[in-house]
Short mmCIF file of C-alpha atoms in Angstrom, two decimals:
data_model
loop_
_atom_site.label_atom_id
_atom_site.label_comp_id
_atom_site.label_asym_id
_atom_site.label_seq_id
_atom_site.Cartn_x
_atom_site.Cartn_y
_atom_site.Cartn_z
CA UNK D 1 -36.38 46.93 12.14
CA UNK D 2 -35.20 43.78 10.43
CA UNK D 3 -31.68 42.26 10.87
CA UNK D 4 -30.67 41.22 7.40
CA UNK D 5 -27.71 39.22 6.69
CA UNK D 6 -26.03 41.29 3.85
CA UNK D 7 -24.36 39.61 1.27
CA UNK D 8 -22.17 41.45 -1.22
CA UNK D 9 -21.38 40.23 -4.76
CA UNK D 10 -18.65 41.83 -7.00
CA UNK D 11 -18.43 40.35 -10.33
CA UNK D 12 -15.64 40.28 -12.79
CA UNK D 13 -15.62 39.20 -16.34
CA UNK D 14 -15.95 40.37 -19.98
CA UNK D 15 -18.81 41.95 -22.04
CA UNK D 16 -20.93 38.59 -21.68
CA UNK D 17 -21.05 39.36 -17.88
CA UNK D 18 -22.50 43.13 -18.87
CA UNK D 19 -25.23 41.25 -21.21
CA UNK D 20 -23.95 42.80 -24.68
CA UNK D 21 -26.24 41.62 -27.21
CA UNK D 22 -29.20 41.40 -24.69
CA UNK D 23 -32.35 43.11 -26.09
CA UNK D 24 -33.36 43.10 -22.49
CA UNK D 25 -29.90 44.41 -21.33
CA UNK D 26 -29.88 41.57 -18.37
CA UNK D 27 -27.45 39.33 -19.56
CA UNK D 28 -27.04 35.89 -17.67
CA UNK D 29 -25.92 37.91 -14.21
CA UNK D 30 -29.11 39.81 -14.51
CA UNK D 31 -31.36 37.38 -14.98
CA UNK D 32 -29.61 35.23 -12.06
CA UNK D 33 -30.00 38.15 -9.63
CA UNK D 34 -33.66 38.49 -10.61
CA UNK D 35 -34.20 34.95 -9.43
CA UNK D 36 -32.37 35.30 -6.35
CA UNK D 37 -34.57 36.79 -3.53
CA UNK D 38 -34.25 35.54 0.07
CA UNK D 39 -36.46 37.55 2.96
CA UNK D 40 -33.54 36.83 5.42
CA UNK D 41 -30.67 38.25 2.91
CA UNK D 42 -29.92 41.57 1.44
CA UNK D 43 -28.15 40.98 -1.72
CA UNK D 44 -25.81 43.96 -2.83
CA UNK D 45 -24.38 43.26 -6.37
CA UNK D 46 -21.49 45.23 -8.34
CA UNK D 47 -20.56 44.53 -11.49
CA UNK D 48 -16.94 45.19 -12.79
CA UNK D 49 -16.97 44.28 -16.66
CA UNK D 50 -14.27 45.09 -19.15
CA UNK D 51 -14.75 44.06 -22.93
CA UNK D 52 -12.52 41.73 -24.72
CA UNK D 53 -10.73 40.83 -21.31
CA UNK D 54 -8.34 37.68 -20.93
CA UNK D 55 -7.26 36.03 -17.64
CA UNK D 56 -4.18 38.15 -17.66
CA UNK D 57 -5.60 41.53 -17.32
CA UNK D 58 -8.45 40.06 -15.14
CA UNK D 59 -5.82 38.59 -12.47
CA UNK D 60 -3.86 42.19 -12.72
CA UNK D 61 -6.77 44.48 -12.24
CA UNK D 62 -9.58 42.81 -10.18
CA UNK D 63 -8.23 43.36 -6.80
CA UNK D 64 -7.83 47.13 -6.98
CA UNK D 65 -11.22 47.38 -8.14
CA UNK D 66 -13.15 44.76 -6.50
CA UNK D 67 -11.74 45.27 -2.86
CA UNK D 68 -13.33 48.97 -3.28
CA UNK D 69 -16.74 47.25 -3.15
CA UNK D 70 -15.59 44.64 -0.26
CA UNK D 71 -17.39 45.69 3.14
CA UNK D 72 -16.72 45.20 6.98
CA UNK D 73 -19.42 43.14 8.48
CA UNK D 74 -20.93 41.76 5.44
CA UNK D 75 -20.56 38.26 3.47
CA UNK D 76 -18.21 39.35 0.58
CA UNK D 77 -18.33 37.22 -2.23
CA UNK D 78 -16.56 37.17 -5.52
CA UNK D 79 -18.27 35.84 -9.11
CA UNK D 80 -15.31 35.53 -11.83
CA UNK D 81 -16.83 35.22 -15.22
CA UNK D 82 -14.19 33.84 -17.40
CA UNK D 83 -14.00 34.42 -21.43
CA UNK D 84 -12.33 32.67 -24.20
CA UNK D 85 -9.90 35.73 -24.88
CA UNK D 86 -6.89 33.81 -23.65
CA UNK D 87 -7.00 31.97 -27.23
CA UNK D 88 -6.58 35.13 -29.02
CA UNK D 89 -4.05 36.32 -26.75
CA UNK D 90 -1.47 33.42 -27.38
CA UNK D 91 -1.36 32.30 -23.73
CA UNK D 92 -0.53 28.97 -22.66
CA UNK D 93 -2.91 27.08 -20.54
CA UNK D 94 -0.41 26.86 -17.95
CA UNK D 95 -0.56 30.74 -18.00
CA UNK D 96 -4.08 30.96 -17.95
CA UNK D 97 -4.11 28.47 -15.00
CA UNK D 98 -1.86 30.70 -12.92
CA UNK D 99 -3.60 33.84 -13.54
CA UNK D 100 -6.90 32.19 -12.34
CA UNK D 101 -5.21 30.71 -9.27
CA UNK D 102 -3.66 33.85 -8.46
CA UNK D 103 -7.10 35.62 -8.18
CA UNK D 104 -8.47 32.39 -6.08
CA UNK D 105 -5.41 32.22 -3.78
CA UNK D 106 -5.84 36.15 -2.85
CA UNK D 107 -9.78 35.80 -2.63
CA UNK D 108 -9.21 32.69 -0.22
CA UNK D 109 -6.79 34.44 1.73
CA UNK D 110 -9.24 37.17 2.64
CA UNK D 111 -11.57 34.28 3.09
CA UNK D 112 -14.04 35.50 0.29
CA UNK D 113 -15.69 32.84 -1.40
CA UNK D 114 -15.55 32.56 -5.17
CA UNK D 115 -17.96 31.38 -7.90
CA UNK D 116 -16.00 30.70 -11.22
CA UNK D 117 -18.30 30.82 -14.35
CA UNK D 118 -16.22 29.20 -17.32
CA UNK D 119 -16.09 30.47 -20.98
CA UNK D 120 -19.28 29.79 -22.93
CA UNK D 121 -18.54 27.93 -26.59
CA UNK D 122 -18.38 29.59 -29.78
CA UNK D 123 -19.22 28.37 -33.21
CA UNK D 124 -15.92 27.43 -34.35
CA UNK D 125 -15.31 23.68 -34.13
CA UNK D 126 -11.27 24.11 -34.06
CA UNK D 127 -11.52 27.06 -31.49
CA UNK D 128 -14.10 24.89 -29.46
CA UNK D 129 -11.72 22.18 -29.36
CA UNK D 130 -9.04 24.80 -27.46
CA UNK D 131 -11.45 26.37 -25.46
CA UNK D 132 -12.66 22.80 -24.04
CA UNK D 133 -9.11 22.42 -22.83
CA UNK D 134 -9.20 25.93 -21.15
CA UNK D 135 -12.50 25.18 -19.59
CA UNK D 136 -11.28 21.94 -18.12
CA UNK D 137 -8.02 23.82 -16.86
CA UNK D 138 -9.96 26.66 -15.20
CA UNK D 139 -12.51 23.76 -13.65
CA UNK D 140 -9.35 21.98 -12.15
CA UNK D 141 -7.82 25.35 -10.91
CA UNK D 142 -11.36 26.36 -9.02
CA UNK D 143 -12.12 22.74 -7.69
CA UNK D 144 -8.54 22.12 -6.12
CA UNK D 145 -8.97 25.35 -4.30
CA UNK D 146 -12.42 24.44 -3.12
CA UNK D 147 -14.09 27.24 -4.84
CA UNK D 148 -17.29 26.31 -7.11
CA UNK D 149 -17.11 26.14 -10.73
CA UNK D 150 -20.08 26.45 -13.54
CA UNK D 151 -19.26 24.63 -16.47
CA UNK D 152 -21.20 26.40 -19.50
CA UNK D 153 -19.09 25.21 -22.08
CA UNK D 154 -20.08 21.37 -21.98
CA UNK D 155 -23.89 21.83 -21.81
CA UNK D 156 -23.87 24.77 -24.50
CA UNK D 157 -21.40 23.41 -27.04
CA UNK D 158 -24.04 21.40 -29.01
CA UNK D 159 -27.02 22.77 -27.73
CA UNK D 160 -29.20 24.20 -31.01
CA UNK D 161 -30.84 26.92 -29.19
CA UNK D 162 -27.33 28.28 -28.08
CA UNK D 163 -25.78 27.90 -31.47
CA UNK D 164 -28.72 29.52 -33.40
CA UNK D 165 -28.61 32.24 -30.99
CA UNK D 166 -25.11 33.02 -31.43
CA UNK D 167 -25.51 32.86 -35.30
CA UNK D 168 -28.34 35.35 -35.86
CA UNK D 169 -26.86 37.58 -33.27
CA UNK D 170 -23.36 38.23 -34.37
CA UNK D 171 -21.60 35.49 -32.49
CA UNK D 172 -22.94 36.84 -28.87
CA UNK D 173 -26.01 35.27 -27.09
CA UNK D 174 -29.34 37.26 -27.29
CA UNK D 175 -32.39 36.26 -25.18
CA UNK D 176 -32.27 32.84 -25.36
CA UNK D 177 -28.53 32.17 -24.89
CA UNK D 178 -28.49 34.28 -21.84
CA UNK D 179 -31.46 32.61 -20.27
CA UNK D 180 -29.47 29.10 -21.04
CA UNK D 181 -26.48 30.56 -19.31
CA UNK D 182 -28.51 31.65 -16.41
CA UNK D 183 -30.31 28.58 -16.15
CA UNK D 184 -27.08 26.81 -15.88
CA UNK D 185 -25.61 28.89 -13.14
CA UNK D 186 -28.90 28.85 -10.92
CA UNK D 187 -29.20 24.87 -11.49
CA UNK D 188 -25.14 24.15 -10.81
CA UNK D 189 -24.97 25.34 -7.25
CA UNK D 190 -25.72 29.23 -7.30
CA UNK D 191 -27.84 28.75 -3.85
CA UNK D 192 -25.51 26.36 -2.10
CA UNK D 193 -22.81 28.69 -3.08
CA UNK D 194 -25.06 31.49 -1.38
CA UNK D 195 -25.87 29.58 1.69
CA UNK D 196 -29.59 29.96 0.36
CA UNK D 197 -32.25 27.29 -0.04
CA UNK D 198 -33.18 26.37 -3.18
CA UNK D 199 -36.23 27.51 -4.61
CA UNK D 200 -39.12 25.22 -4.21
CA UNK D 201 -37.08 23.09 -1.41
CA UNK D 202 -39.24 22.62 1.88
#
């Protein structure tokens, strides 16, 4: 009998979390999980994605759904995959900030470590200019509360492979785009956040 440390991951977000547009149906999150193996830790993952969801709806529903997946005597963790939907809903950045803050404050009160994955860029320059501000606000909220933030916007905004993937895939990432997102998450603190050694690190 092997005594595993069990880490339970509950991920909330929109259709990108669910991998829409990916022919392999993995998305970035499935790719990240597939690369995460450790003999000392048993990882259990639950994905709670809702399409077209902004921060308001996310902050309203997340606890009721996620708390059912949290367990006793396990390391409960929360992954928050944020979208650009607030731009369409007319929310102020102050309101978006408050919505994320409410989620993170509740998680902190329960001693749950959160990983926040920021919104990914699109192809519209004007929209991206507004999204850059939103991404910055989200990063500020997360880091002030000592939760980990992965910025996907800045490295992908002018990335040729990312932009090409969106343009041929109806505005959604495909295999290449989701692969890029997964790479960013894996290389921007995923293992540290989980308390696991980096692959290849001796």
